[in-house]
Short mmCIF file of C-alpha atoms and ligand atoms in Angstrom, two decimals:
data_model
loop_
_atom_site.label_atom_id
_atom_site.label_comp_id
_atom_site.label_asym_id
_atom_site.label_seq_id
_atom_site.Cartn_x
_atom_site.Cartn_y
_atom_site.Cartn_z
CA MET A 1087 0.00 0.00 0.00
CA GLY A 1088 3.01 2.22 0.56
CA ILE A 1089 1.68 4.75 2.99
CA SER A 1090 4.11 6.56 5.26
CA TYR A 1091 2.66 8.92 7.76
CA GLY A 1092 5.44 11.36 8.66
CA LEU A 1093 3.59 12.57 11.72
CA GLU A 1094 5.42 14.65 14.27
CA GLY A 1095 4.81 15.27 17.93
CA SER A 1096 1.92 14.08 20.03
CA LEU A 1097 -1.08 12.78 18.17
CA GLU A 1098 -3.23 14.48 20.78
CA LEU A 1099 -2.23 17.73 19.16
CA MET A 1100 -3.45 16.56 15.81
CA ALA A 1101 -7.02 17.55 16.38
CA VAL A 1102 -6.02 21.21 16.68
CA VAL A 1103 -3.78 21.36 13.62
CA SER A 1104 -5.63 21.72 10.38
CA SER A 1105 -4.14 19.15 8.04
CA LEU A 1106 -2.20 15.92 7.86
CA LYS A 1107 0.54 15.31 5.30
CA PHE A 1108 1.21 11.75 4.16
CA SER A 1109 2.46 9.93 1.11
CA SER A 1110 0.80 7.19 -0.86
CA GLY A 1111 1.91 5.54 -4.10
CA GLY A 1112 4.79 8.00 -4.36
CA LEU A 1113 2.47 10.99 -4.07
CA GLU A 1114 2.62 13.59 -1.31
CA LEU A 1115 -0.92 14.14 -0.07
CA GLU A 1116 -2.54 16.45 2.39
CA GLN A 1117 -5.70 15.73 4.35
CA MET A 1118 -8.04 18.11 6.15
CA LEU A 1119 -8.30 17.03 9.77
CA PRO A 1120 -11.09 17.10 12.30
CA GLU A 1121 -11.48 20.45 13.97
CA ILE A 1122 -12.04 20.34 17.71
CA ILE A 1123 -12.57 23.79 19.13
CA THR A 1124 -14.19 23.05 22.51
CA GLU A 1125 -13.86 20.45 25.22
CA ILE A 1126 -15.70 17.28 24.14
CA PRO A 1127 -18.61 17.10 24.62
CA GLY A 1128 -18.83 20.87 24.18
CA PRO A 1129 -20.94 23.13 26.41
CA LYS A 1130 -23.94 23.11 24.08
CA SER A 1131 -23.93 19.30 23.83
CA ARG A 1132 -23.71 19.01 27.63
CA GLU A 1133 -26.61 21.41 28.08
CA LEU A 1134 -28.73 19.51 25.53
CA ALA A 1135 -27.91 16.19 27.20
CA LEU A 1136 -29.20 17.48 30.52
CA GLU A 1137 -32.39 18.73 28.92
CA LEU A 1138 -32.88 15.47 27.05
CA ARG A 1139 -32.52 13.55 30.31
CA LYS A 1140 -35.48 15.49 31.61
CA TYR A 1141 -37.79 14.76 28.68
CA GLU A 1142 -36.71 11.51 27.00
CA SER A 1143 -37.00 8.06 28.58
CA HIS A 1144 -33.62 7.64 30.22
CA ASN A 1145 -33.35 4.20 28.69
CA VAL A 1146 -32.66 5.63 25.27
CA THR A 1147 -29.72 8.03 24.96
CA TYR A 1148 -26.56 7.14 26.84
CA VAL A 1149 -25.30 10.18 28.73
CA ALA A 1150 -21.91 10.26 30.44
CA GLU A 1151 -19.04 12.64 31.12
CA ASP A 1152 -17.55 11.96 27.68
CA TRP A 1153 -20.75 11.25 25.70
CA PRO A 1154 -22.75 12.19 23.55
CA ILE A 1155 -22.19 15.03 21.15
CA PHE A 1156 -25.28 16.50 19.49
CA TRP A 1157 -25.08 16.39 15.70
CA GLU A 1158 -26.06 19.49 13.80
CA ARG A 1159 -25.10 18.80 10.21
CA ALA A 1160 -23.16 16.29 8.15
CA GLU A 1161 -21.71 16.03 4.67
CA GLY A 1162 -19.90 13.09 3.05
CA SER A 1163 -17.90 11.54 5.86
CA TRP A 1164 -17.87 14.67 8.03
CA VAL A 1165 -20.12 15.59 10.93
CA TRP A 1166 -20.44 18.92 12.74
CA ASP A 1167 -21.80 19.12 16.27
CA ALA A 1168 -23.85 21.79 18.02
CA ASP A 1169 -20.64 23.38 19.34
CA GLY A 1170 -19.09 23.72 15.88
CA ASN A 1171 -16.64 20.81 16.21
CA ARG A 1172 -15.96 18.78 13.06
CA TYR A 1173 -15.52 14.99 13.12
CA ILE A 1174 -14.80 12.11 10.75
CA ASP A 1175 -17.64 9.59 10.90
CA MET A 1176 -16.59 5.93 11.12
CA THR A 1177 -20.18 4.74 11.59
CA SER A 1178 -22.18 6.04 8.58
CA ALA A 1179 -24.69 6.70 11.38
CA PHE A 1180 -25.53 3.01 11.95
CA GLY A 1181 -24.65 2.06 8.38
CA VAL A 1182 -27.25 4.31 6.76
CA ALA A 1183 -25.05 6.87 5.00
CA GLY A 1184 -23.02 4.49 2.82
CA LEU A 1185 -23.24 6.92 -0.09
CA GLY A 1186 -22.26 9.77 2.25
CA HIS A 1187 -24.15 12.08 4.56
CA THR A 1188 -26.56 14.51 2.90
CA GLN A 1189 -25.60 13.05 -0.48
CA PRO A 1190 -26.64 15.79 -2.93
CA ASP A 1191 -28.83 13.63 -5.21
CA LEU A 1192 -30.61 12.05 -2.25
CA ARG A 1193 -31.10 15.45 -0.68
CA ASN A 1194 -32.53 16.83 -3.95
CA ALA A 1195 -34.88 13.86 -4.25
CA MET A 1196 -36.11 14.52 -0.74
CA VAL A 1197 -36.52 18.27 -1.21
CA GLU A 1198 -38.23 17.91 -4.58
CA GLN A 1199 -40.63 15.21 -3.43
CA SER A 1200 -41.53 16.94 -0.17
CA GLY A 1201 -42.54 20.01 -2.22
CA LYS A 1202 -45.02 17.85 -4.16
CA LEU A 1203 -46.39 15.19 -1.86
CA MET A 1204 -45.15 14.30 1.61
CA HIS A 1205 -47.56 11.55 2.44
CA ALA A 1206 -50.06 9.40 0.57
CA MET A 1207 -52.19 6.38 1.44
CA GLY A 1208 -49.68 3.57 1.26
CA ASP A 1209 -52.01 0.56 1.04
CA VAL A 1210 -55.13 2.36 -0.21
CA HIS A 1211 -54.30 5.07 -2.75
CA PRO A 1212 -50.51 4.83 -3.20
CA THR A 1213 -48.05 6.61 -5.53
CA GLN A 1214 -46.15 5.67 -8.66
CA LEU A 1215 -43.04 5.96 -6.52
CA LYS A 1216 -44.10 2.89 -4.56
CA VAL A 1217 -44.42 0.94 -7.80
CA GLU A 1218 -40.94 2.04 -8.81
CA VAL A 1219 -39.33 1.04 -5.51
CA CYS A 1220 -40.92 -2.42 -5.52
CA LYS A 1221 -39.92 -2.95 -9.16
CA ARG A 1222 -36.31 -1.91 -8.55
CA LEU A 1223 -36.06 -4.11 -5.46
CA SER A 1224 -37.23 -7.08 -7.53
CA GLN A 1225 -34.77 -6.28 -10.31
CA MET A 1226 -31.85 -5.87 -7.92
CA THR A 1227 -32.53 -9.08 -5.98
CA PHE A 1228 -34.44 -12.09 -7.24
CA GLU A 1229 -34.48 -11.11 -10.92
CA ARG A 1230 -30.72 -10.46 -10.86
CA TRP A 1231 -30.21 -13.80 -9.17
CA GLY A 1232 -32.25 -15.57 -11.86
CA LEU A 1233 -35.02 -16.51 -9.44
CA GLY A 1234 -37.98 -14.75 -11.03
CA THR A 1235 -39.90 -11.84 -9.64
CA GLY A 1236 -39.37 -10.59 -6.11
CA LYS A 1237 -42.39 -9.19 -4.29
CA THR A 1238 -42.07 -6.57 -1.61
CA LEU A 1239 -43.63 -5.60 1.69
CA LEU A 1240 -42.44 -2.09 2.51
CA ALA A 1241 -42.01 -0.86 6.07
CA ASN A 1242 -40.33 1.90 8.01
CA SER A 1243 -37.58 0.49 10.18
CA GLY A 1244 -35.42 -2.60 9.94
CA PHE A 1245 -37.16 -4.59 12.66
CA GLU A 1246 -40.48 -4.17 10.88
CA ALA A 1247 -39.02 -5.69 7.71
CA VAL A 1248 -37.81 -8.61 9.83
CA GLU A 1249 -41.26 -9.02 11.36
CA SER A 1250 -42.80 -9.02 7.87
CA ALA A 1251 -40.35 -11.75 6.87
CA LEU A 1252 -41.16 -13.87 9.93
CA LYS A 1253 -44.89 -13.48 9.32
CA THR A 1254 -44.33 -14.40 5.65
CA ALA A 1255 -42.52 -17.60 6.64
CA TYR A 1256 -45.32 -18.58 9.00
CA ILE A 1257 -48.00 -17.83 6.43
CA ALA A 1258 -46.12 -19.77 3.76
CA THR A 1259 -45.33 -22.84 5.86
CA GLY A 1260 -47.85 -22.88 8.71
CA LYS A 1261 -44.92 -23.75 10.98
CA PRO A 1262 -44.26 -21.36 13.88
CA GLY A 1263 -40.66 -22.28 14.77
CA VAL A 1264 -37.81 -19.85 14.08
CA ILE A 1265 -34.12 -20.70 13.93
CA HIS A 1266 -31.63 -17.93 14.48
CA PHE A 1267 -28.01 -17.46 15.47
CA GLN A 1268 -26.30 -16.35 18.61
CA ASN A 1269 -25.42 -12.65 18.52
CA GLY A 1270 -27.57 -12.16 15.44
CA TYR A 1271 -29.20 -8.76 15.60
CA HIS A 1272 -32.53 -8.27 13.87
CA GLY A 1273 -33.99 -5.32 15.75
CA LEU A 1274 -35.98 -4.95 18.92
CA GLY A 1275 -39.71 -5.18 18.12
CA TYR A 1276 -41.45 -8.11 19.84
CA GLY A 1277 -41.70 -9.99 16.57
CA ALA A 1278 -38.08 -9.35 15.68
CA LEU A 1279 -37.03 -10.57 19.12
CA LEU A 1280 -38.52 -13.98 18.25
CA GLY A 1281 -35.45 -14.37 16.09
CA GLY A 1282 -32.96 -12.15 17.93
CA GLY A 1283 -29.80 -13.65 19.30
CA PHE A 1284 -28.69 -10.96 21.77
CA ASP A 1285 -29.90 -12.29 25.12
CA LYS A 1286 -29.57 -8.91 26.82
CA PHE A 1287 -32.25 -7.48 24.54
CA ARG A 1288 -34.61 -10.43 24.68
CA SER A 1289 -34.49 -11.75 28.22
CA PRO A 1290 -36.26 -8.76 29.91
CA PHE A 1291 -39.28 -9.56 27.72
CA ASP A 1292 -39.04 -13.37 27.68
CA ALA A 1293 -42.31 -13.79 29.56
CA GLN A 1294 -44.22 -12.09 26.73
CA LEU A 1295 -42.48 -13.82 23.84
CA ALA A 1296 -43.64 -17.09 22.37
CA ASP A 1297 -41.05 -19.79 22.86
CA VAL A 1298 -40.67 -20.84 19.25
CA ARG A 1299 -36.98 -20.34 18.75
CA THR A 1300 -33.89 -22.46 18.35
CA VAL A 1301 -30.60 -20.63 18.75
CA LEU A 1302 -27.53 -21.94 16.96
CA GLN A 1303 -23.89 -20.93 17.17
CA TYR A 1304 -22.81 -18.58 14.35
CA PRO A 1305 -19.84 -20.46 12.87
CA ARG A 1306 -16.34 -19.01 12.70
CA THR A 1307 -14.34 -22.04 11.56
CA GLU A 1308 -14.64 -25.12 9.36
CA THR A 1309 -15.02 -27.23 12.50
CA ASP A 1310 -17.93 -25.06 13.59
CA LEU A 1311 -19.59 -25.89 10.26
CA GLU A 1312 -19.33 -29.60 11.03
CA ASP A 1313 -20.83 -29.04 14.50
CA LEU A 1314 -23.59 -27.00 12.93
CA GLU A 1315 -24.46 -29.87 10.60
CA ASP A 1316 -24.93 -32.11 13.66
CA GLN A 1317 -27.08 -29.51 15.40
CA LEU A 1318 -29.24 -29.01 12.31
CA ASP A 1319 -29.72 -32.79 12.10
CA MET A 1320 -31.18 -32.79 15.60
CA ILE A 1321 -33.77 -30.07 14.97
CA LYS A 1322 -37.41 -31.09 14.65
CA ALA A 1323 -37.83 -29.40 11.27
CA SER A 1324 -41.51 -30.23 11.04
CA GLU A 1325 -42.12 -27.37 13.49
CA VAL A 1326 -39.76 -24.81 11.94
CA GLY A 1327 -40.96 -22.32 9.34
CA ALA A 1328 -38.14 -19.76 9.26
CA LEU A 1329 -34.39 -19.60 9.52
CA ILE A 1330 -33.08 -16.05 9.81
CA VAL A 1331 -29.42 -15.15 9.49
CA GLU A 1332 -27.09 -12.26 8.70
CA PRO A 1333 -24.66 -13.32 5.93
CA VAL A 1334 -22.09 -11.21 7.81
CA GLN A 1335 -22.93 -10.40 11.42
CA GLY A 1336 -22.96 -6.66 11.95
CA ARG A 1337 -23.74 -5.68 15.51
CA GLY A 1338 -22.61 -9.15 16.56
CA GLY A 1339 -19.04 -8.01 15.88
CA LYS A 1340 -18.44 -7.94 12.11
CA VAL A 1341 -18.17 -11.70 11.95
CA VAL A 1342 -17.59 -13.30 8.54
CA PRO A 1343 -18.64 -16.96 8.58
CA PRO A 1344 -16.53 -19.62 6.84
CA ALA A 1345 -17.22 -20.32 3.16
CA GLY A 1346 -19.90 -22.97 2.78
CA PHE A 1347 -22.08 -21.73 5.66
CA LEU A 1348 -24.80 -20.15 3.55
CA LYS A 1349 -24.80 -23.15 1.19
CA GLN A 1350 -25.27 -25.44 4.16
CA LEU A 1351 -28.26 -23.41 5.34
CA ARG A 1352 -29.72 -23.30 1.84
CA ARG A 1353 -29.46 -27.08 1.55
CA TRP A 1354 -31.06 -27.67 4.94
CA CYS A 1355 -33.91 -25.23 4.36
CA ASP A 1356 -34.63 -26.77 0.95
CA ALA A 1357 -34.66 -30.26 2.42
CA HIS A 1358 -37.08 -29.33 5.20
CA GLY A 1359 -39.39 -26.74 3.63
CA VAL A 1360 -38.06 -23.91 5.78
CA VAL A 1361 -38.07 -20.31 4.53
CA LEU A 1362 -34.50 -18.99 4.45
CA ILE A 1363 -34.39 -15.30 5.42
CA PHE A 1364 -31.24 -13.25 4.92
CA ASP A 1365 -31.16 -10.14 7.04
CA GLU A 1366 -29.12 -7.72 4.91
CA ILE A 1367 -30.35 -4.63 6.69
CA TYR A 1368 -26.75 -3.85 7.62
CA SER A 1369 -24.73 -5.71 5.01
CA GLY A 1370 -26.92 -4.86 2.01
CA PHE A 1371 -26.42 -2.19 -0.65
CA ASN A 1372 -22.71 -2.60 -1.21
CA ARG A 1373 -21.58 -2.33 2.42
CA SER A 1374 -19.76 -5.67 2.17
CA GLY A 1375 -18.16 -4.97 -1.22
CA ARG A 1376 -20.96 -6.78 -3.07
CA LEU A 1377 -24.44 -5.43 -3.74
CA PHE A 1378 -25.60 -7.97 -1.15
CA ALA A 1379 -23.28 -9.90 1.14
CA CYS A 1380 -24.85 -13.24 0.13
CA GLU A 1381 -23.39 -12.66 -3.33
CA TRP A 1382 -19.93 -13.46 -1.96
CA GLU A 1383 -21.12 -17.07 -1.77
CA GLU A 1384 -23.66 -16.92 -4.58
CA VAL A 1385 -26.29 -18.31 -2.27
CA TYR A 1386 -29.69 -16.67 -2.34
CA PRO A 1387 -32.50 -16.57 0.21
CA ASP A 1388 -36.24 -17.01 -0.11
CA VAL A 1389 -36.74 -13.67 1.60
CA ILE A 1390 -34.33 -10.78 2.07
CA CYS A 1391 -34.69 -7.89 4.53
CA VAL A 1392 -33.19 -4.51 3.71
CA GLY A 1393 -33.28 -1.09 5.35
CA LYS A 1394 -30.69 1.45 6.49
CA ALA A 1395 -28.88 2.40 3.23
CA LEU A 1396 -32.04 1.73 1.18
CA SER A 1397 -32.77 5.46 1.31
CA GLY A 1398 -29.52 6.76 2.78
CA GLY A 1399 -31.36 8.79 5.42
CA TYR A 1400 -35.10 8.23 5.60
CA PRO A 1401 -36.90 5.53 7.60
CA ILE A 1402 -37.83 3.01 4.93
CA SER A 1403 -37.20 -0.73 4.87
CA ALA A 1404 -38.39 -3.72 2.91
CA CYS A 1405 -38.93 -7.45 3.05
CA VAL A 1406 -38.57 -8.86 -0.48
CA GLY A 1407 -39.37 -12.48 -1.22
CA ARG A 1408 -39.68 -14.93 -4.07
CA ALA A 1409 -43.09 -14.50 -5.67
CA GLU A 1410 -44.23 -18.09 -4.87
CA ILE A 1411 -43.67 -17.46 -1.18
CA MET A 1412 -45.00 -13.91 -1.02
CA ASP A 1413 -48.11 -14.99 -2.91
CA LYS A 1414 -49.07 -17.20 0.01
CA TRP A 1415 -50.30 -14.00 1.68
CA PRO A 1416 -54.05 -13.61 1.05
CA VAL A 1417 -55.08 -11.07 -1.58
CA SER A 1418 -56.24 -7.91 0.18
CA PRO A 1419 -60.04 -7.88 0.37
CA GLY A 1420 -59.85 -4.15 1.20
CA GLU A 1421 -58.16 -4.60 4.55
CA ALA A 1422 -54.48 -5.60 4.45
CA LEU A 1423 -53.42 -8.24 6.94
CA HIS A 1424 -50.11 -6.44 7.36
CA THR A 1425 -49.56 -2.72 6.68
CA SER A 1426 -48.85 0.58 8.41
CA THR A 1427 -49.68 4.28 8.08
CA PHE A 1428 -46.37 5.35 6.60
CA LEU A 1429 -45.83 2.30 4.37
CA GLY A 1430 -44.54 3.47 0.98
CA ASN A 1431 -44.15 7.08 2.12
CA PRO A 1432 -43.47 9.10 -1.05
CA VAL A 1433 -40.46 11.02 0.34
CA GLY A 1434 -38.82 7.79 1.47
CA CYS A 1435 -39.65 6.15 -1.87
CA ALA A 1436 -38.21 9.08 -3.87
CA MET A 1437 -34.98 8.84 -1.89
CA ALA A 1438 -34.91 5.05 -2.19
CA ILE A 1439 -35.29 5.21 -5.99
CA THR A 1440 -32.32 7.59 -6.21
CA ALA A 1441 -30.26 5.49 -3.81
CA LEU A 1442 -31.12 2.22 -5.58
CA ASP A 1443 -30.08 3.65 -8.94
CA LYS A 1444 -26.72 4.55 -7.47
CA HIS A 1445 -26.26 1.22 -5.71
CA ALA A 1446 -27.08 -0.63 -8.94
CA ASP A 1447 -23.85 0.68 -10.50
CA PRO A 1448 -21.31 -2.17 -10.09
CA ALA A 1449 -18.55 0.43 -9.67
CA VAL A 1450 -19.85 1.14 -6.15
CA ALA A 1451 -19.23 -2.44 -4.99
CA ARG A 1452 -15.75 -2.37 -6.54
CA ASP A 1453 -14.94 0.93 -4.83
CA VAL A 1454 -16.12 -0.40 -1.48
CA GLU A 1455 -14.08 -3.58 -1.86
CA ARG A 1456 -10.93 -1.60 -2.72
CA GLN A 1457 -11.46 0.92 0.09
CA GLY A 1458 -12.20 -1.91 2.52
CA ASP A 1459 -9.00 -3.73 1.51
CA GLU A 1460 -6.96 -0.56 2.17
CA LEU A 1461 -8.55 -0.01 5.55
CA MET A 1462 -8.16 -3.67 6.52
CA ALA A 1463 -4.47 -3.62 5.56
CA MET A 1464 -3.86 -0.47 7.60
CA LEU A 1465 -5.64 -1.90 10.64
CA ARG A 1466 -3.74 -5.18 10.34
CA GLU A 1467 -0.45 -3.25 10.50
CA ILE A 1468 -1.27 -2.08 14.03
CA GLU A 1469 0.79 -4.03 16.53
CA SER A 1470 -0.94 -4.36 19.87
CA PRO A 1471 -1.26 -7.28 22.29
CA LEU A 1472 -4.88 -6.22 22.73
CA ILE A 1473 -5.85 -7.03 19.15
CA LYS A 1474 -7.23 -10.53 18.82
CA GLU A 1475 -8.51 -10.26 15.28
CA VAL A 1476 -9.09 -7.76 12.49
CA ARG A 1477 -11.91 -9.03 10.28
CA GLY A 1478 -14.77 -8.07 8.05
CA ARG A 1479 -15.78 -7.56 4.47
CA GLY A 1480 -15.75 -4.40 2.38
CA MET A 1481 -16.39 -1.39 4.58
CA MET A 1482 -17.73 -3.51 7.41
CA ILE A 1483 -14.65 -4.12 9.54
CA GLY A 1484 -14.16 -4.99 13.20
CA VAL A 1485 -11.08 -4.98 15.42
CA GLU A 1486 -11.67 -7.38 18.30
CA LEU A 1487 -9.89 -6.44 21.52
CA CYS A 1488 -9.11 -9.02 24.20
CA HIS A 1489 -6.93 -9.09 27.32
CA ALA A 1490 -3.98 -11.47 27.71
CA ASP A 1491 -6.23 -13.99 29.50
CA GLY A 1492 -8.58 -14.00 26.48
CA SER A 1493 -11.35 -12.03 28.19
CA PRO A 1494 -13.13 -9.47 26.00
CA ALA A 1495 -11.67 -5.99 26.42
CA GLY A 1496 -14.91 -3.98 26.39
CA ASP A 1497 -13.33 -2.01 29.24
CA VAL A 1498 -10.72 -0.77 26.74
CA ALA A 1499 -12.96 -0.34 23.68
CA GLY A 1500 -15.59 1.68 25.62
CA PRO A 1501 -13.28 4.44 26.89
CA MET A 1502 -11.49 4.46 23.53
CA LEU A 1503 -14.70 5.63 21.85
CA GLY A 1504 -14.76 8.67 24.13
CA GLU A 1505 -11.06 9.31 23.47
CA MET A 1506 -11.55 9.03 19.72
CA LEU A 1507 -14.41 11.51 19.93
CA LYS A 1508 -12.05 13.99 21.59
CA ARG A 1509 -9.72 13.46 18.64
CA GLY A 1510 -12.51 14.16 16.21
CA VAL A 1511 -13.62 10.64 15.23
CA VAL A 1512 -17.13 9.26 15.73
CA MET A 1513 -16.89 5.51 16.37
CA LEU A 1514 -18.90 2.66 17.88
CA ALA A 1515 -18.04 -0.74 19.32
CA ASP A 1516 -19.88 -3.97 18.52
CA GLY A 1517 -20.16 -7.50 19.80
CA PRO A 1518 -22.06 -8.80 22.83
CA ASP A 1519 -19.23 -7.55 25.06
CA GLY A 1520 -18.73 -4.24 23.26
CA ASN A 1521 -15.10 -5.15 22.55
CA VAL A 1522 -15.07 -4.93 18.76
CA LEU A 1523 -14.08 -1.52 17.40
CA ALA A 1524 -16.29 -1.01 14.36
CA PHE A 1525 -15.19 0.62 11.11
CA THR A 1526 -18.16 1.25 8.82
CA PRO A 1527 -17.48 4.66 7.29
CA PRO A 1528 -19.26 6.19 4.32
CA PHE A 1529 -17.89 4.49 1.20
CA TYR A 1530 -16.12 7.54 -0.19
CA VAL A 1531 -14.16 8.40 2.94
CA THR A 1532 -10.68 9.49 1.79
CA LEU A 1533 -7.46 7.62 2.33
CA GLY A 1534 -6.18 10.55 4.38
CA GLU A 1535 -9.20 10.38 6.68
CA LEU A 1536 -8.59 6.67 7.18
CA VAL A 1537 -4.90 7.29 7.88
CA TYR A 1538 -5.86 9.80 10.55
CA VAL A 1539 -8.32 7.42 12.18
CA VAL A 1540 -6.01 4.39 12.11
CA GLU A 1541 -3.05 6.37 13.47
CA ASN A 1542 -5.14 7.56 16.39
CA VAL A 1543 -6.41 4.04 17.09
CA ARG A 1544 -2.83 2.78 17.00
CA GLU A 1545 -1.64 5.50 19.35
CA LEU A 1546 -4.47 4.99 21.82
CA LEU A 1547 -4.06 1.20 21.88
CA GLY A 1548 -0.42 1.78 22.79
CA LYS A 1549 -1.57 3.49 25.98
CA TYR A 1550 -3.47 0.50 27.34
C1 PLP B 2422 -28.82 -6.80 10.65
C2 PLP B 2422 -29.83 -5.88 11.27
N1 PLP B 2422 -31.12 -6.22 11.24
C3 PLP B 2422 -32.07 -5.44 11.77
C4 PLP B 2422 -31.74 -4.24 12.37
C5 PLP B 2422 -32.82 -3.40 12.99
O1 PLP B 2422 -33.03 -2.26 12.24
P1 PLP B 2422 -33.79 -1.02 12.90
O2 PLP B 2422 -32.91 -0.51 13.99
O3 PLP B 2422 -33.96 -0.05 11.76
O4 PLP B 2422 -35.09 -1.52 13.43
C6 PLP B 2422 -30.41 -3.85 12.43
C7 PLP B 2422 -30.00 -2.60 13.08
O5 PLP B 2422 -28.87 -2.34 13.37
C8 PLP B 2422 -29.41 -4.69 11.87
O6 PLP B 2422 -28.12 -4.39 11.90
#
């Protein structure tokens, strides 16, 4: 890769100097740096946090001495807070802004559409935009995979798309059982929790959730695949209608399963009449370096769930399934069995159409793969006894931190997020123990921005 950093002095000073010089491929380059002009969080963010505490359920926003900052605007991979500080975003705001924050074409689509029609009657008198979104989703999934037409159920957030998929599987098979994987994250609605593998989110509500699930280990090695085969053999498939899985686990810690995993699931579901659901809410739309992460293995689901980057910044999600399965839903007699007020919202649809047209360009996947390879190589060059593994696909990368005794180092990753914020980088940590530093920036983050981030991670890890 040939990057040399040529940084001088303490990296802590870097956030107050304005640019970073580095060389790559024989070229001398200069990168604009974050601009931190107040303590972090700044006075305005602190004041807003106190006010929020008063009026929002205190379960929602985490407030601490070093957290949060209040976002005011964002552009590309940059975010400005209420105090005027400027940060590099390593999160794409939960994976939504793959094409960049406030991407001009998406913004124009939103502005234009909201001037014409902000809301219609999704399942009664809809818009042409809804037709266009459903058509594009079919073309980009099942038609592209040579599996005929894909039919869509639109929704607002990711968990709703998951719930639509689980309902679809039940309607299509009449079998209530759901198989899912440990540390799989499918959202937090009651229905989504039927197939959610994070115990901490499910167990407080166990008493209200039907016990229809089987939880399997998400495989990491070839041996795990053999164990999985044994576990699948023992399942009473006559009671299972759905198997839901992330082709790459996102919030579970950016875990890439061994090759052959998705094929194994496909085989088993085919043999037992189980609907295979891929949750690509995180990994979809080029995040993994393919349009959909399942394309790495060329294994395709019966139903796919998408959200997040579908619009790049508006709450819209979708469950898309093979026509034969989706057609098991009854034809609406005038009252849909599953719908919602904002389903097919025209502003969301206008943004989704623009986003989908961009994502359909194969150059995006190539760019993400190349950028991801660069970032992965830079992260793998960091030498630290705390790093257990650097893994991921495309721009979906995790750095797992563990102590010498093998215990997860969430106690290092957590404070590091606050430290990185002070250095002008917005980051999150994943995994059930919060010990996986997550790198999911907007796709067109620059090399210089990545150099800055990686150098700061390296320097901070050296302190622990
Ligand atoms: C794979 C996956 N599925 C589902 C969801 C839930 O989406 P939402 O938060 O929009 O309900 C998420 C959110 O992070 C996710 O990563």
